[in-house]
Short mmCIF file of C-alpha atoms and ligand atoms in Angstrom, two decimals:
data_model
loop_
_atom_site.label_atom_id
_atom_site.label_comp_id
_atom_site.label_asym_id
_atom_site.label_seq_id
_atom_site.Cartn_x
_atom_site.Cartn_y
_atom_site.Cartn_z
CA MET W 715 38.37 93.94 161.66
CA SER W 716 38.22 92.10 158.46
CA VAL W 717 40.76 91.79 155.73
CA GLU W 718 39.38 92.19 152.29
CA LYS W 719 40.40 89.52 149.91
CA PRO W 720 41.11 90.76 146.39
CA ASP W 721 38.63 89.39 144.04
CA ASN W 722 39.59 87.62 140.81
CA ASN W 723 38.97 90.75 138.79
CA ASP W 724 41.63 92.65 140.74
CA ARG W 725 44.14 89.84 140.23
CA ARG W 726 43.45 89.80 136.56
CA LYS W 727 43.97 93.53 136.36
CA VAL W 728 47.32 93.28 138.16
CA LEU W 729 48.51 90.38 136.01
CA LYS W 730 47.39 92.19 132.91
CA ILE W 731 49.36 95.30 133.89
CA LEU W 732 52.46 93.25 134.75
CA GLY W 733 52.19 91.32 131.51
CA TYR W 734 52.00 94.45 129.42
CA GLY W 735 54.88 96.00 131.32
CA ALA W 736 57.11 92.98 130.78
CA ALA W 737 56.35 93.04 127.11
CA THR W 738 57.38 96.68 126.79
CA VAL W 739 60.73 96.40 128.68
CA PRO W 740 63.51 95.82 126.15
CA LEU W 741 65.82 92.90 126.67
CA ALA W 742 68.86 95.16 126.88
CA THR W 743 67.37 96.96 129.84
CA LEU W 744 66.76 93.71 131.60
CA SER W 745 70.30 92.47 131.06
CA ALA W 746 71.68 95.86 132.17
CA CYS W 747 69.69 95.54 135.35
CA SER W 748 71.15 92.11 135.98
CA GLY W 749 74.74 93.43 135.52
CA GLU W 750 75.35 91.58 132.26
CA LYS W 751 76.50 93.30 129.11
CA ALA W 752 74.17 93.35 126.20
CA PRO W 753 75.52 91.39 123.24
CA PRO W 754 76.90 93.61 120.46
CA PRO W 755 74.73 94.00 117.43
CA ALA W 756 75.45 91.31 114.90
CA GLU W 757 77.59 92.45 111.97
CA PRO W 758 76.32 91.60 108.57
CA ALA W 759 78.00 88.56 107.15
CA PRO W 760 80.39 89.35 104.26
CA SER W 761 78.68 88.85 101.02
CA ALA W 762 80.22 86.51 98.52
CA ALA W 763 79.27 88.98 95.81
CA GLU W 764 81.39 91.76 97.35
CA PRO W 765 85.16 91.25 96.80
CA ALA W 766 87.51 91.98 99.71
CA PRO W 767 89.15 95.43 99.42
CA GLU W 768 92.62 95.39 97.82
CA PRO W 769 95.48 96.30 100.19
CA GLU W 770 97.07 99.60 99.27
CA VAL W 771 100.42 99.14 97.54
CA PRO W 772 102.63 102.26 97.48
CA ALA W 773 103.85 103.40 94.10
CA ALA W 774 107.44 102.52 93.19
CA GLU W 775 108.60 106.12 93.52
CA GLU W 776 107.22 106.23 97.07
CA VAL W 777 109.42 103.34 98.20
CA ALA W 778 112.65 104.39 96.48
CA PRO W 779 115.52 104.04 98.94
CA GLU W 780 117.13 107.15 100.39
CA PRO W 781 120.64 107.77 99.06
CA ALA W 782 123.46 106.92 101.42
CA PRO W 783 124.94 109.98 103.20
CA ALA W 784 128.18 109.81 101.19
CA GLU W 785 126.22 109.66 97.92
CA ALA W 786 123.98 112.51 99.07
CA ALA W 787 127.02 114.61 99.97
CA ALA W 788 128.60 113.91 96.58
CA ASP W 789 125.40 114.91 94.79
CA VAL W 790 125.04 118.21 96.59
CA GLN W 791 126.16 121.14 94.51
CA LEU W 792 128.05 123.00 97.21
CA PRO W 793 130.07 126.09 96.44
CA LEU W 794 133.74 125.30 96.19
CA LEU W 795 135.86 126.25 99.19
CA SER W 796 138.25 129.05 98.40
CA GLU W 797 141.86 128.88 99.61
CA ASP W 798 141.32 132.50 100.67
CA ASP W 799 138.51 131.53 103.07
CA PRO W 800 139.72 132.51 106.58
CA THR W 801 139.12 129.02 108.01
CA ALA W 802 140.73 127.41 104.98
CA LYS W 803 143.77 129.66 105.41
CA SER W 804 144.06 128.91 109.11
CA LEU W 805 144.01 125.15 108.38
CA GLY W 806 146.38 125.38 105.42
CA TYR W 807 143.80 124.14 102.90
CA VAL W 808 144.98 123.97 99.32
CA ALA W 809 142.98 122.74 96.33
CA ASP W 810 146.01 120.79 95.08
CA ALA W 811 147.88 118.77 97.71
CA SER W 812 151.11 118.93 95.66
CA SER W 813 151.31 122.63 96.52
CA VAL W 814 151.33 122.10 100.32
CA ASP W 815 154.08 124.09 102.03
CA ALA W 816 155.92 121.15 103.59
CA ASP W 817 158.04 123.48 105.78
CA LYS W 818 154.91 124.97 107.30
CA TYR W 819 153.08 121.62 107.46
CA PRO W 820 155.67 118.91 108.15
CA ARG W 821 152.88 116.42 108.86
CA TYR W 822 152.05 116.39 105.18
CA GLU W 823 153.23 113.35 103.26
CA ALA W 824 153.06 112.79 99.53
CA GLY W 825 149.89 110.90 98.61
CA GLN W 826 147.74 112.53 101.24
CA ALA W 827 144.68 114.21 99.75
CA CYS W 828 141.09 114.99 100.58
CA SER W 829 139.96 112.01 98.50
CA ASN W 830 141.65 109.62 100.93
CA CYS W 831 140.86 111.61 104.08
CA ALA W 832 138.35 110.17 106.53
CA LEU W 833 136.47 113.48 106.63
CA TYR W 834 135.90 113.65 102.87
CA MET W 835 132.31 112.84 101.91
CA GLY W 836 132.67 113.04 98.16
CA GLY W 837 133.38 109.37 97.60
CA ASP W 838 135.09 109.02 94.22
CA ALA W 839 133.86 112.42 93.03
CA PRO W 840 136.50 115.05 92.16
CA LYS W 841 135.01 117.33 94.79
CA GLY W 842 132.74 116.84 97.77
CA ALA W 843 131.67 117.90 101.20
CA CYS W 844 133.99 117.88 104.20
CA SER W 845 132.80 118.03 107.78
CA ILE W 846 135.50 120.61 108.60
CA PHE W 847 134.07 123.07 106.09
CA PRO W 848 130.28 122.80 106.33
CA GLY W 849 128.35 124.17 103.37
CA LYS W 850 131.40 124.06 101.07
CA ALA W 851 132.91 121.50 98.76
CA VAL W 852 136.58 120.72 98.85
CA MET W 853 138.63 119.30 95.98
CA GLY W 854 139.39 115.60 96.17
CA ALA W 855 142.95 116.52 95.23
CA GLY W 856 143.09 119.07 98.07
CA TRP W 857 144.56 118.87 101.54
CA CYS W 858 144.45 120.64 104.90
CA SER W 859 146.24 120.22 108.22
CA VAL W 860 143.30 118.33 109.71
CA TYR W 861 143.89 115.47 107.28
CA ALA W 862 143.18 112.05 108.81
CA PRO W 863 143.73 108.92 106.70
CA LYS W 864 140.74 106.76 105.94
CA ALA W 865 140.68 103.50 107.84
CA THR W 866 141.48 100.64 105.48
S1 SF4 Q 1846 139.74 117.57 106.54
FE1 SF4 Q 1846 140.38 116.10 105.02
S2 SF4 Q 1846 138.84 116.26 103.44
FE2 SF4 Q 1846 138.61 118.06 104.69
S3 SF4 Q 1846 139.85 119.60 103.65
FE3 SF4 Q 1846 141.15 118.65 105.19
S4 SF4 Q 1846 142.22 117.01 104.11
FE4 SF4 Q 1846 140.47 117.63 102.86
#
């Protein structure tokens, strides 16, 4: 039995085929086969002719501070609490503290008023919100039996 040796023409054919194949395989495929990541595509260098984009600056009205809760409560146009309101009656609310029935409410002392009560949210306004009567405004000169002096 004899082993045929490939002649030079066969070798050339094989090398030619391998050479063409290597030329047609993209580099990315080769690096993927070797387990390496392909380098990212290069980003175009910033052009000196193109100015950098301006950062967005919000308009002044967009950055206006929120009013403090006490100011917000004073600004709200709430309906005035009526002394005839059932809750107001049960708590002895009066629009003018000087008319408090001292016999019925012995806790009351002259000088006490909504405007110096810790629950009054009207600030220096003549009327304002009170957490005891949500959705209503009480008079700064008013009073009720829940009165609690502001901390000084
Ligand atoms: S809780 Fe204070 S602010 Fe509210 S009604 Fe009574 S006294 Fe006035």
